[in-house]
């Protein structure tokens, strides 16, 4: 049952990034900057954690760095009215350039940088309960950031569906003139949504490097993009993205497991999430297409 | 555009002052480095060639509202297939075999982009994401092929063996790698311009980009123009990759086209999707890269500062409000 246990650990960064992306998606923005924001969080958190010796400060400063870059992204997209897709690309490019340049300046290396002194992410371990089949794997023995992801998911569901703020977030994406008619500024909700995505992506990124106690250039390796697809496959609901990110985590966990006894080249393992994502996307769009066709036919009759 | 480019230059200077211990030397090599000898200058021009092809590919796609985000994989796969065909035909006539090899690269690019276009037409699958994902997977599979089955065991490089002599394009500015494919890139820009602005199909394609509803009302088959621009775009990317093999490297190296696909997007945007504007825009981007490389070789900064500068260009290039924002600031202060 290690496969399930690992799946939960692997899905956690997707889940966190997708929660933030859900907010921007609901305000009607395609946020492709998730990847870059995660990378900033990944770099900053391990550097600060190792410099301060404090796990909390590392994660917090990692998240703050990611939120700051998210603010830059929001400023250019909303205030300077740049095409959000292009400014998202720019954010990803900035993140990959900036992290390497800073790593080279600070540590003199453009390769893998180890931080042996960085604090370890503590595991929430309950030995008695971990032995319960499946449930034990799902809920116990993970690092604390995995639980942060779940807390964020519940919070997100409450905020989106049960608060005026969430209602306005959804209204902004649905029909921004409704928000304007209330005397509110839809752009300010878009800004807040981008900042939320900076927060969750920063946390998602910090999980990657703090787990390894090392920074690897472009450590995010497409996870931000997968998070974006998770949002689509999850039908833009919190429960949906939970299920979709578990499916991804499970698929990757199985392919890691298969590598143990089959000789699969490492590049294929890395390509696997992209392939399964694109197949899932095409399948999803086909289902959507035929469903809407059926509805149209029913209406005609 | 002037604001964007001056901000880029200014940022380069600021970054160098922050990062370098000998800023004067670094700035000299960053800005003048590409011109100090024939070798650097020729390589600067040469590295603009794939950017022209990628920029043209993106311009074709963007001006007809198709989004091709998979340039990276299309260039890389086109290059690999060209190299593979050259290696499979070691004794064919240089002209025939060379054309066959580059054509195979072109088809590879066209198919990869065409898949996304086809599913967009059939089921309305998001073009942006599907083209990106296919490309991301393709890059990894090509990595595997170059380092695995097609790797040259005699060489320590992660690369295929060198292609036969008769396929190598003429070098025109020795000792640099500049070769006659620069002529092909200019011809391609003119051809794309003629197609888009002086043919019926090109006109219909642009109308679909400007206003699909209007195009549909006017009797244009809008669905065709989801697939065609993607195929053209992928073909141009594949061509750029193929010529990089036969003109510049004579082999396919691991990740040797890295970043061309992304920079092609910036090039097309700076050129405002105009095929002829792609040439100066590509030269500007190649200049930034060449300057960063010269500064890395002769001074103490790393090459990736070019990526930071390029990202700022990306930020500003579509910022419509930048003029009004600057004016607003002036009024306030």
Coordinates of C-alpha atoms in Angstrom, one line a residue:
Chain A
X1 CA 0.0 0.0 0.0
X2 CA 3.1 2.2 -0.3
X3 CA 1.7 3.3 -3.7
X4 CA -1.2 5.0 -2.1
X5 CA 0.9 6.6 0.6
X6 CA 3.3 8.0 -2.0
X7 CA 0.4 9.1 -4.1
X8 CA -0.8 11.3 -1.3
X9 CA 2.7 12.8 -0.9
X10 CA 3.1 13.4 -4.7
X11 CA -0.3 15.0 -5.1
X12 CA 0.2 17.5 -2.3
X13 CA 2.0 20.2 -4.4
X14 CA -0.5 19.8 -7.3
X15 CA -3.4 20.2 -4.8
X16 CA -2.0 23.3 -3.2
X17 CA -1.1 25.0 -6.5
X18 CA -4.5 24.0 -7.9
X19 CA -6.3 25.6 -5.0
X20 CA -4.7 29.0 -5.7
X21 CA -5.2 28.5 -9.4
X22 CA -8.9 27.8 -8.7
X23 CA -9.3 31.3 -7.3
X24 CA -7.8 32.9 -10.3
X25 CA -9.7 30.6 -12.6
X26 CA -13.0 31.5 -10.9
X27 CA -12.3 35.2 -11.5
X28 CA -12.0 34.4 -15.2
X29 CA -8.2 34.5 -15.6
X30 CA -6.0 31.8 -17.1
X31 CA -3.1 31.7 -14.6
X32 CA -0.2 30.0 -16.2
X33 CA 2.2 31.6 -13.8
X34 CA 1.6 28.8 -11.2
X35 CA 4.7 27.1 -12.4
X36 CA 6.9 30.1 -11.9
X37 CA 5.4 31.1 -8.5
X38 CA 6.0 27.5 -7.2
X39 CA 9.6 27.8 -8.3
X40 CA 10.1 31.1 -6.5
X41 CA 8.6 29.5 -3.4
X42 CA 10.8 26.4 -3.7
X43 CA 14.0 28.4 -4.0
X44 CA 13.2 31.1 -1.3
X45 CA 11.9 28.6 1.3
X46 CA 15.0 26.4 1.4
X47 CA 17.4 29.3 1.3
X48 CA 15.6 31.1 4.1
X49 CA 15.1 27.9 6.1
X50 CA 18.7 27.1 5.9
X51 CA 19.8 30.7 6.7
X52 CA 17.5 31.1 9.7
X53 CA 17.5 27.5 10.9
X54 CA 13.8 27.8 11.3
X55 CA 11.3 25.8 9.4
X56 CA 8.5 28.2 10.0
X57 CA 10.5 31.2 8.9
X58 CA 11.6 29.3 5.8
X59 CA 8.1 28.4 4.7
X60 CA 6.7 31.8 5.6
X61 CA 9.4 33.7 3.7
X62 CA 9.1 31.3 0.8
X63 CA 5.4 32.1 0.7
X64 CA 6.0 35.8 1.0
X65 CA 8.5 35.8 -1.9
X66 CA 6.1 33.9 -4.1
X67 CA 3.3 36.4 -3.1
X68 CA 5.6 39.3 -4.0
X69 CA 6.2 37.9 -7.5
X70 CA 2.5 37.2 -7.8
X71 CA 1.9 40.9 -7.0
X72 CA 4.3 41.9 -9.8
X73 CA 2.4 39.5 -12.2
X74 CA -0.9 41.0 -11.1
X75 CA 0.4 44.6 -11.4
X76 CA 1.5 44.0 -15.0
X77 CA -1.6 42.1 -15.9
X78 CA -4.2 44.2 -14.3
X79 CA -2.8 47.7 -13.9
X80 CA -0.6 47.8 -17.1
X81 CA -3.3 45.6 -18.8
X82 CA -0.8 43.2 -20.3
X83 CA -2.1 40.0 -21.9
X84 CA -2.4 37.7 -18.9
X85 CA -1.1 34.8 -20.8
X86 CA 2.0 36.5 -21.9
X87 CA 2.7 38.0 -18.5
X88 CA 2.2 34.5 -17.1
X89 CA 4.9 33.2 -19.5
X90 CA 7.0 36.1 -18.4
X91 CA 6.6 35.2 -14.7
X92 CA 7.7 31.6 -15.5
X93 CA 10.7 32.8 -17.4
X94 CA 11.6 35.3 -14.7
X95 CA 11.4 32.6 -12.0
X96 CA 13.6 30.2 -13.8
X97 CA 16.2 32.9 -14.7
X98 CA 16.1 34.6 -11.3
X99 CA 16.5 31.5 -9.3
X100 CA 19.5 30.3 -11.3
X101 CA 21.2 33.8 -11.3
X102 CA 20.7 34.1 -7.5
X103 CA 21.9 30.6 -6.9
X104 CA 25.0 31.3 -8.9
X105 CA 25.6 34.6 -7.1
X106 CA 25.0 33.3 -3.6
X107 CA 26.3 29.7 -3.8
X108 CA 28.5 29.8 -7.0
X109 CA 26.7 26.9 -8.6
X110 CA 24.1 26.4 -11.3
X111 CA 23.5 22.8 -10.5
X112 CA 22.0 21.0 -7.5
X113 CA 22.6 22.9 -4.3
X114 CA 22.4 20.9 -1.0
X115 CA 21.4 22.5 2.3
X116 CA 22.3 19.8 4.8
X117 CA 21.6 22.2 7.6
X118 CA 18.1 23.0 6.6
X119 CA 15.4 21.9 9.0
X120 CA 13.5 18.7 8.0
X121 CA 9.8 18.7 7.4
X122 CA 8.4 16.8 10.4
X123 CA 6.1 13.9 9.7
X124 CA 2.8 13.6 11.5
X125 CA 3.2 10.0 12.7
X126 CA 0.6 7.9 14.5
X127 CA 2.0 4.4 14.3
X128 CA -1.2 2.7 15.6
X129 CA -3.4 4.3 13.0
X130 CA -0.9 4.1 10.1
X131 CA -1.4 0.4 10.1
X132 CA -5.1 0.7 9.1
X133 CA -5.1 -0.4 5.4
X134 CA -5.7 2.4 2.9
X135 CA -7.1 4.9 5.4
X136 CA -3.9 4.9 7.3
X137 CA -1.9 5.5 4.1
X138 CA -4.2 8.3 3.1
X139 CA -4.3 10.2 6.3
X140 CA -1.2 9.5 8.5
X141 CA 2.5 9.6 8.3
X142 CA 2.8 12.6 5.9
X143 CA 4.8 15.7 6.3
X144 CA 3.0 18.7 7.8
X145 CA 2.7 20.6 4.5
X146 CA 0.5 17.8 3.2
X147 CA -1.9 18.6 6.0
X148 CA -1.6 22.4 5.2
X149 CA -2.8 21.4 1.7
X150 CA -5.9 19.8 3.1
X151 CA -6.6 22.6 5.5
X152 CA -6.3 25.0 2.5
X153 CA -8.7 22.9 0.5
X154 CA -11.4 23.0 3.2
X155 CA -10.8 26.7 3.8
X156 CA -11.1 27.3 0.0
X157 CA -14.4 25.4 -0.2
X158 CA -15.8 27.5 2.7
X159 CA -14.5 30.8 1.3
X160 CA -15.7 30.1 -2.2
X161 CA -19.2 28.9 -1.4
X162 CA -20.1 30.4 2.0
X163 CA -18.7 33.9 2.2
X164 CA -19.6 37.2 0.4
X165 CA -15.9 37.3 -0.8
X166 CA -16.2 34.0 -2.5
X167 CA -19.5 34.9 -4.1
X168 CA -17.9 38.1 -5.5
X169 CA -14.9 36.1 -6.7
X170 CA -17.2 33.8 -8.6
X171 CA -19.3 36.7 -9.9
X172 CA -16.2 38.4 -11.2
X173 CA -15.5 35.5 -13.5
X174 CA -19.1 34.9 -14.4
X175 CA -20.1 38.5 -15.2
X176 CA -18.0 41.3 -13.9
X177 CA -20.6 43.9 -14.6
X178 CA -22.7 42.4 -11.7
X179 CA -19.8 43.2 -9.4
X180 CA -19.5 46.7 -10.8
X181 CA -23.2 47.3 -10.3
X182 CA -22.6 46.7 -6.5
X183 CA -20.1 49.5 -6.6
X184 CA -17.2 47.1 -6.2
X185 CA -14.1 46.8 -8.4
X186 CA -13.8 43.4 -10.1
X187 CA -10.1 44.0 -10.6
X188 CA -9.5 44.1 -6.9
X189 CA -11.0 40.6 -6.7
X190 CA -8.7 39.5 -9.5
X191 CA -5.8 40.9 -7.6
X192 CA -6.7 39.1 -4.4
X193 CA -7.2 35.9 -6.4
X194 CA -3.7 36.2 -7.8
X195 CA -2.2 36.8 -4.4
X196 CA -4.0 33.7 -3.1
X197 CA -2.4 31.7 -5.9
X198 CA 1.0 33.2 -4.9
X199 CA 0.4 32.0 -1.3
X200 CA -0.6 28.4 -2.2
X201 CA 2.1 28.1 -4.9
X202 CA 4.7 29.3 -2.4
X203 CA 3.6 26.6 0.0
X204 CA 3.6 24.0 -2.8
X205 CA 7.1 25.0 -3.9
X206 CA 8.5 24.9 -0.3
X207 CA 7.3 21.3 0.0
X208 CA 9.5 20.3 -3.0
X209 CA 12.8 21.7 -1.7
X210 CA 12.3 21.2 2.0
X211 CA 11.6 17.5 1.4
X212 CA 14.9 17.2 -0.4
X213 CA 16.9 19.7 1.6
X214 CA 18.2 20.8 -1.7
X215 CA 17.4 23.1 -4.6
X216 CA 17.5 21.8 -8.2
X217 CA 17.2 24.2 -11.1
X218 CA 13.6 24.0 -12.4
X219 CA 12.7 21.6 -9.7
X220 CA 9.0 22.3 -10.3
X221 CA 9.3 20.4 -13.6
X222 CA 5.9 21.2 -15.1
X223 CA 3.9 20.7 -11.8
X224 CA 2.4 24.1 -12.2
X225 CA 1.0 23.1 -15.6
X226 CA -0.3 19.9 -14.2
X227 CA -2.0 21.9 -11.5
X228 CA -3.7 24.0 -14.1
X229 CA -5.0 20.8 -15.8
X230 CA -6.1 19.5 -12.5
X231 CA -8.4 22.5 -12.1
X232 CA -9.9 21.9 -15.5
X233 CA -10.3 18.1 -14.9
X234 CA -11.7 18.9 -11.5
X235 CA -14.4 21.0 -13.1
X236 CA -13.3 24.0 -11.2
X237 CA -14.6 22.8 -7.8
X238 CA -12.6 22.1 -4.7
X239 CA -13.8 18.5 -4.5
X240 CA -13.1 18.0 -8.1
X241 CA -9.5 19.2 -7.8
X242 CA -9.0 16.9 -4.8
X243 CA -10.0 13.9 -6.9
X244 CA -8.1 15.0 -10.0
X245 CA -4.9 15.7 -8.1
X246 CA -5.2 12.3 -6.4
X247 CA -5.6 10.6 -9.8
X248 CA -2.4 12.3 -10.9
X249 CA -0.5 11.5 -7.8
X250 CA -1.6 7.9 -8.1
X251 CA -0.6 7.7 -11.7
X252 CA 2.9 9.0 -11.0
X253 CA 3.2 6.9 -7.9
X254 CA 2.4 3.7 -9.9
X255 CA 4.9 4.7 -12.6
X256 CA 7.6 5.2 -10.0
X257 CA 6.7 1.8 -8.5
X258 CA 6.8 0.2 -11.9
X259 CA 10.3 1.5 -12.4
X260 CA 11.4 -0.7 -9.6
X261 CA 11.0 -4.0 -11.5
X262 CA 10.7 -2.8 -15.2
X263 CA 13.5 -0.9 -16.9
X264 CA 11.7 2.3 -18.0
X265 CA 14.0 5.1 -19.1
X266 CA 13.8 8.1 -16.6
X267 CA 12.8 10.5 -19.4
X268 CA 9.7 8.4 -20.0
X269 CA 8.7 8.5 -16.4
X270 CA 9.1 12.3 -16.6
X271 CA 7.0 12.4 -19.8
X272 CA 4.3 10.3 -18.3
X273 CA 2.4 13.0 -16.4
X274 CA 2.3 15.2 -19.5
X275 CA 1.0 12.3 -21.7
X276 CA -1.6 11.2 -19.3
X277 CA -2.7 14.9 -18.8
X278 CA -3.1 15.6 -22.5
X279 CA -5.0 12.3 -23.1
X280 CA -7.2 13.1 -20.1
X281 CA -7.8 16.6 -21.4
X282 CA -8.8 15.4 -24.9
X283 CA -11.0 12.8 -23.4
X284 CA -12.7 15.4 -21.2
X285 CA -13.3 17.7 -24.0
X286 CA -14.8 14.9 -26.1
X287 CA -17.2 14.0 -23.3
X288 CA -18.1 17.7 -22.9
X289 CA -18.6 18.0 -26.6
X290 CA -21.0 15.0 -26.9
X291 CA -22.8 15.9 -23.8
X292 CA -23.6 19.4 -25.0
X293 CA -24.6 17.9 -28.4
X294 CA -27.0 15.5 -26.7
X295 CA -28.5 18.4 -24.7
X296 CA -28.9 20.4 -27.9
X297 CA -30.7 17.5 -29.6
X298 CA -33.0 17.1 -26.7
X299 CA -33.9 20.8 -26.8
X300 CA -34.6 20.5 -30.5
X301 CA -37.2 17.8 -29.9
Chain B
X1 CA 8.0 49.5 -28.0
X2 CA 10.7 52.1 -27.4
X3 CA 9.8 52.1 -23.7
X4 CA 10.0 48.3 -23.6
X5 CA 13.4 48.1 -25.2
X6 CA 14.9 51.0 -23.2
X7 CA 13.6 49.4 -20.0
X8 CA 15.3 46.2 -21.1
X9 CA 18.6 47.9 -21.7
X10 CA 18.4 49.8 -18.4
X11 CA 17.6 46.6 -16.6
X12 CA 20.6 44.9 -18.1
X13 CA 22.8 47.6 -16.7
X14 CA 21.2 47.5 -13.3
X15 CA 21.5 43.7 -13.1
X16 CA 25.1 43.8 -14.0
X17 CA 25.9 46.4 -11.3
X18 CA 24.1 44.2 -8.8
X19 CA 25.6 40.9 -9.8
X20 CA 29.1 41.7 -11.1
X21 CA 32.2 42.5 -9.2
X22 CA 33.7 44.3 -12.2
X23 CA 30.6 46.0 -13.7
X24 CA 32.6 48.1 -16.3
X25 CA 34.1 45.0 -17.9
X26 CA 30.8 43.1 -17.8
X27 CA 28.9 46.0 -19.4
X28 CA 31.5 46.3 -22.1
X29 CA 31.3 42.6 -23.0
X30 CA 27.5 42.5 -22.7
X31 CA 26.9 45.3 -25.1
X32 CA 30.0 45.3 -27.4
X33 CA 31.0 41.7 -27.0
X34 CA 28.9 40.4 -29.9
X35 CA 30.8 42.8 -32.2
X36 CA 34.4 42.4 -31.2
X37 CA 35.3 39.8 -33.8
X38 CA 34.0 38.0 -36.8
X39 CA 33.4 34.8 -34.8
X40 CA 31.0 36.4 -32.3
X41 CA 29.2 38.6 -34.9
X42 CA 28.7 35.6 -37.3
X43 CA 27.4 33.5 -34.4
X44 CA 25.0 36.3 -33.4
X45 CA 23.5 36.4 -36.8
X46 CA 23.4 32.6 -37.0
X47 CA 21.6 32.3 -33.7
X48 CA 18.9 34.6 -35.0
X49 CA 18.0 32.1 -37.7
X50 CA 16.0 29.6 -35.6
X51 CA 14.3 32.6 -33.8
X52 CA 13.1 33.9 -37.2
X53 CA 11.5 30.6 -38.0
X54 CA 10.0 30.2 -34.6
X55 CA 8.8 33.8 -34.6
X56 CA 7.2 33.3 -38.0
X57 CA 5.5 30.2 -36.8
X58 CA 4.1 32.0 -33.8
X59 CA 3.1 35.0 -35.9
X60 CA 1.1 32.8 -38.3
X61 CA -0.7 31.1 -35.4
X62 CA -1.4 34.2 -33.3
X63 CA -2.6 36.3 -36.2
X64 CA -5.3 33.7 -36.8
X65 CA -6.2 33.2 -33.1
X66 CA -4.7 29.8 -32.9
X67 CA -2.3 29.5 -30.0
X68 CA 0.7 27.4 -30.4
X69 CA 2.5 27.0 -27.1
X70 CA 4.4 23.9 -28.3
X71 CA 7.2 25.6 -30.3
X72 CA 9.8 24.2 -28.0
X73 CA 9.0 20.6 -28.8
X74 CA 8.3 21.2 -32.5
X75 CA 11.7 22.7 -33.1
X76 CA 13.5 20.0 -31.1
X77 CA 11.6 17.1 -32.7
X78 CA 12.1 18.6 -36.2
X79 CA 15.8 18.8 -35.5
X80 CA 16.0 15.2 -34.3
X81 CA 14.1 13.8 -37.2
X82 CA 16.2 15.7 -39.7
X83 CA 19.4 14.4 -38.1
X84 CA 18.0 10.8 -38.0
X85 CA 17.1 10.9 -41.7
X86 CA 20.5 12.2 -42.6
X87 CA 22.1 9.4 -40.5
X88 CA 19.9 6.8 -42.1
X89 CA 20.9 7.9 -45.6
X90 CA 24.7 8.2 -45.4
X91 CA 25.5 8.0 -49.1
X92 CA 22.6 9.7 -50.8
X93 CA 23.1 12.8 -53.0
X94 CA 23.5 15.8 -50.8
X95 CA 20.8 17.9 -52.4
X96 CA 18.1 15.2 -52.6
X97 CA 18.9 13.7 -49.2
X98 CA 19.2 17.1 -47.6
X99 CA 15.8 18.2 -48.8
X100 CA 14.3 14.9 -47.8
X101 CA 15.8 15.2 -44.3
X102 CA 14.7 18.8 -43.7
X103 CA 11.3 18.0 -45.1
X104 CA 10.9 15.1 -42.6
X105 CA 11.7 17.6 -39.9
X106 CA 9.1 20.0 -41.2
X107 CA 6.4 17.3 -41.4
X108 CA 7.2 16.3 -37.8
X109 CA 6.7 19.8 -36.5
X110 CA 3.5 20.2 -38.6
X111 CA 2.1 16.9 -37.3
X112 CA 2.8 17.8 -33.6
X113 CA 1.1 21.1 -33.9
X114 CA -1.6 19.8 -36.2
X115 CA -2.7 17.3 -33.5
X116 CA -3.7 20.1 -31.2
X117 CA -5.4 22.0 -34.0
X118 CA -7.4 18.9 -35.0
X119 CA -8.7 18.3 -31.5
X120 CA -9.5 21.9 -31.1
X121 CA -11.6 21.7 -34.3
X122 CA -13.2 18.4 -33.4
X123 CA -13.9 18.7 -29.7
X124 CA -12.9 22.3 -28.7
X125 CA -9.9 21.0 -26.7
X126 CA -7.9 24.0 -25.3
X127 CA -5.2 24.7 -27.9
X128 CA -2.9 26.5 -25.5
X129 CA -2.7 23.7 -23.0
X130 CA -2.8 20.7 -25.3
X131 CA 0.0 22.2 -27.5
X132 CA 2.1 22.9 -24.5
X133 CA 1.6 19.4 -22.9
X134 CA 2.3 17.6 -26.2
X135 CA 5.5 19.6 -26.6
X136 CA 6.6 19.0 -23.0
X137 CA 6.2 15.3 -23.5
X138 CA 8.0 15.4 -26.9
X139 CA 11.0 17.2 -25.4
X140 CA 11.5 14.4 -22.9
X141 CA 11.1 11.7 -25.5
X142 CA 13.6 13.4 -27.8
X143 CA 16.0 13.7 -24.8
X144 CA 15.6 9.9 -24.4
X145 CA 16.3 9.2 -28.1
X146 CA 19.3 11.5 -28.2
X147 CA 20.9 10.1 -25.0
X148 CA 19.7 6.5 -25.7
X149 CA 19.2 4.7 -29.0
X150 CA 20.7 7.5 -31.2
X151 CA 23.6 8.5 -29.0
X152 CA 27.1 8.4 -30.6
X153 CA 29.0 6.0 -28.4
X154 CA 32.3 7.3 -29.8
X155 CA 31.7 10.8 -28.5
X156 CA 31.5 12.1 -25.0
X157 CA 28.8 14.6 -26.0
X158 CA 25.1 13.7 -25.3
X159 CA 24.5 13.8 -29.0
X160 CA 23.8 11.8 -32.2
X161 CA 26.8 11.1 -34.5
X162 CA 27.6 13.9 -37.0
X163 CA 25.7 13.9 -40.3
X164 CA 27.6 13.2 -43.6
X165 CA 29.6 15.9 -45.3
X166 CA 27.3 16.3 -48.3
X167 CA 24.3 17.4 -46.1
X168 CA 26.2 20.3 -44.4
X169 CA 25.1 23.7 -45.6
X170 CA 27.7 26.2 -46.9
X171 CA 29.3 28.4 -44.2
X172 CA 29.5 32.0 -45.5
X173 CA 31.3 33.9 -42.7
X174 CA 34.1 31.8 -41.4
X175 CA 35.3 31.1 -38.7
X176 CA 31.7 31.6 -37.4
X177 CA 28.9 29.1 -37.9
X178 CA 26.9 31.5 -40.0
X179 CA 25.6 29.6 -43.1
X180 CA 23.3 30.1 -46.1
X181 CA 20.2 29.1 -44.1
X182 CA 20.1 32.8 -43.2
X183 CA 19.0 33.4 -46.8
X184 CA 16.3 30.7 -46.3
X185 CA 15.1 32.5 -43.2
X186 CA 14.7 35.8 -45.1
X187 CA 13.0 34.1 -48.0
X188 CA 10.6 32.4 -45.5
X189 CA 9.7 35.7 -43.9
X190 CA 8.9 37.2 -47.3
X191 CA 6.9 34.0 -48.3
X192 CA 4.9 34.1 -45.0
X193 CA 4.3 37.8 -45.5
X194 CA 3.1 37.3 -49.1
X195 CA 0.8 34.4 -48.0
X196 CA -0.7 36.3 -45.1
X197 CA -1.2 39.7 -46.8
X198 CA -1.5 39.0 -50.5
X199 CA -3.4 35.7 -50.9
X200 CA -7.1 34.9 -50.4
X201 CA -6.4 32.1 -47.9
X202 CA -4.1 34.4 -45.9
X203 CA -6.8 37.0 -45.8
X204 CA -9.4 34.6 -44.6
X205 CA -7.0 33.3 -42.0
X206 CA -6.4 36.8 -40.6
X207 CA -10.1 37.6 -40.6
X208 CA -10.7 34.5 -38.5
X209 CA -8.1 35.9 -36.1
X210 CA -9.6 39.4 -35.9
X211 CA -13.2 38.4 -35.6
X212 CA -14.3 34.8 -36.0
X213 CA -18.0 35.6 -35.9
X214 CA -17.6 38.1 -38.8
X215 CA -15.6 35.5 -40.7
X216 CA -18.3 32.9 -40.2
X217 CA -21.0 35.3 -41.3
X218 CA -18.9 36.1 -44.4
X219 CA -19.0 32.4 -45.3
X220 CA -15.5 31.5 -44.2
X221 CA -15.0 27.9 -43.0
X222 CA -13.7 28.9 -39.6
X223 CA -12.9 25.4 -38.5
X224 CA -10.3 25.0 -41.3
X225 CA -8.5 28.0 -39.9
X226 CA -8.0 26.3 -36.6
X227 CA -6.0 23.5 -38.1
X228 CA -4.2 25.2 -41.0
X229 CA -2.4 27.8 -39.0
X230 CA -1.3 25.2 -36.5
X231 CA 0.1 23.0 -39.3
X232 CA 1.9 26.0 -40.8
X233 CA 3.2 27.1 -37.4
X234 CA 4.5 23.6 -36.6
X235 CA 6.0 23.3 -40.1
X236 CA 8.0 26.6 -39.6
X237 CA 9.2 25.5 -36.2
X238 CA 10.3 22.1 -37.7
X239 CA 12.1 23.9 -40.5
X240 CA 14.0 26.0 -38.0
X241 CA 15.0 22.9 -36.1
X242 CA 16.0 21.0 -39.3
X243 CA 18.2 23.8 -40.5
X244 CA 19.8 24.1 -37.2
X245 CA 21.1 20.6 -37.7
X246 CA 22.2 20.8 -41.3
X247 CA 23.5 24.4 -41.0
X248 CA 24.9 24.9 -37.5
X249 CA 25.5 21.8 -35.4
X250 CA 25.7 18.9 -37.9
X251 CA 24.1 16.7 -35.2
X252 CA 21.3 16.8 -32.6
X253 CA 22.6 17.5 -29.1
X254 CA 20.6 17.2 -25.9
X255 CA 18.5 20.3 -25.4
X256 CA 20.4 22.3 -28.0
X257 CA 17.3 24.2 -29.2
X258 CA 16.4 25.0 -25.6
X259 CA 14.4 28.2 -25.3
X260 CA 13.9 28.8 -29.0
X261 CA 10.2 28.0 -28.8
X262 CA 9.6 30.5 -25.9
X263 CA 11.7 33.2 -27.4
X264 CA 9.9 32.8 -30.7
X265 CA 6.7 33.9 -28.9
X266 CA 8.4 37.1 -27.6
X267 CA 9.9 37.7 -31.1
X268 CA 6.5 37.5 -32.7
X269 CA 4.9 39.8 -30.1
X270 CA 7.6 42.4 -30.4
X271 CA 7.0 42.2 -34.2
X272 CA 3.3 42.6 -33.5
X273 CA 2.8 39.4 -35.5
X274 CA 4.1 41.0 -38.7
X275 CA 6.2 38.5 -40.6
X276 CA 8.8 41.1 -41.8
X277 CA 9.0 42.6 -38.3
X278 CA 10.1 39.2 -37.0
X279 CA 13.6 39.6 -38.5
X280 CA 14.7 42.7 -36.5
X281 CA 13.0 41.3 -33.4
X282 CA 14.8 38.0 -33.7
X283 CA 18.1 39.9 -34.2
X284 CA 17.4 41.9 -31.0
X285 CA 16.8 38.7 -29.0
X286 CA 19.8 37.0 -30.5
X287 CA 21.9 40.1 -29.5
X288 CA 20.7 39.8 -25.9
X289 CA 21.7 36.1 -25.8
X290 CA 25.0 36.8 -27.5
X291 CA 25.8 39.6 -25.1
X292 CA 25.0 37.5 -22.1
X293 CA 27.2 34.7 -23.5
X294 CA 30.1 37.1 -24.1
X295 CA 29.7 38.6 -20.6
X296 CA 29.8 35.1 -19.1
X297 CA 32.9 34.1 -21.0
X298 CA 34.9 37.2 -20.3
X299 CA 33.5 38.3 -17.0
X300 CA 31.8 37.0 -13.9
X301 CA 28.1 36.9 -14.5
X302 CA 26.0 33.9 -15.6
X303 CA 24.2 33.5 -18.8
X304 CA 20.8 33.4 -17.2
X305 CA 20.6 37.2 -16.7
X306 CA 19.5 37.2 -20.4
X307 CA 16.4 35.2 -19.2
X308 CA 15.6 37.9 -16.6
X309 CA 15.9 40.7 -19.2
X310 CA 13.8 38.7 -21.7
X311 CA 11.1 38.1 -19.1
X312 CA 10.8 41.8 -18.5
X313 CA 10.4 42.4 -22.2
X314 CA 7.7 39.8 -22.1
X315 CA 6.0 41.6 -19.3
X316 CA 6.0 44.9 -21.1
X317 CA 5.5 43.9 -24.7
X318 CA 1.7 43.5 -24.5
X319 CA 1.2 46.1 -21.7
X320 CA -1.3 48.3 -23.5
X321 CA -1.6 50.7 -20.6
X322 CA 2.0 51.4 -20.2
X323 CA 1.8 54.7 -22.1
X324 CA -1.2 56.0 -20.2
X325 CA 0.4 54.7 -16.9
X326 CA 3.6 56.7 -17.5
X327 CA 1.5 59.8 -18.4
X328 CA -0.6 59.3 -15.3
X329 CA 2.5 59.2 -13.1
X330 CA 3.8 62.3 -14.7
X331 CA 0.5 64.1 -14.0
X332 CA 0.4 63.0 -10.4
X333 CA 4.0 64.1 -9.7

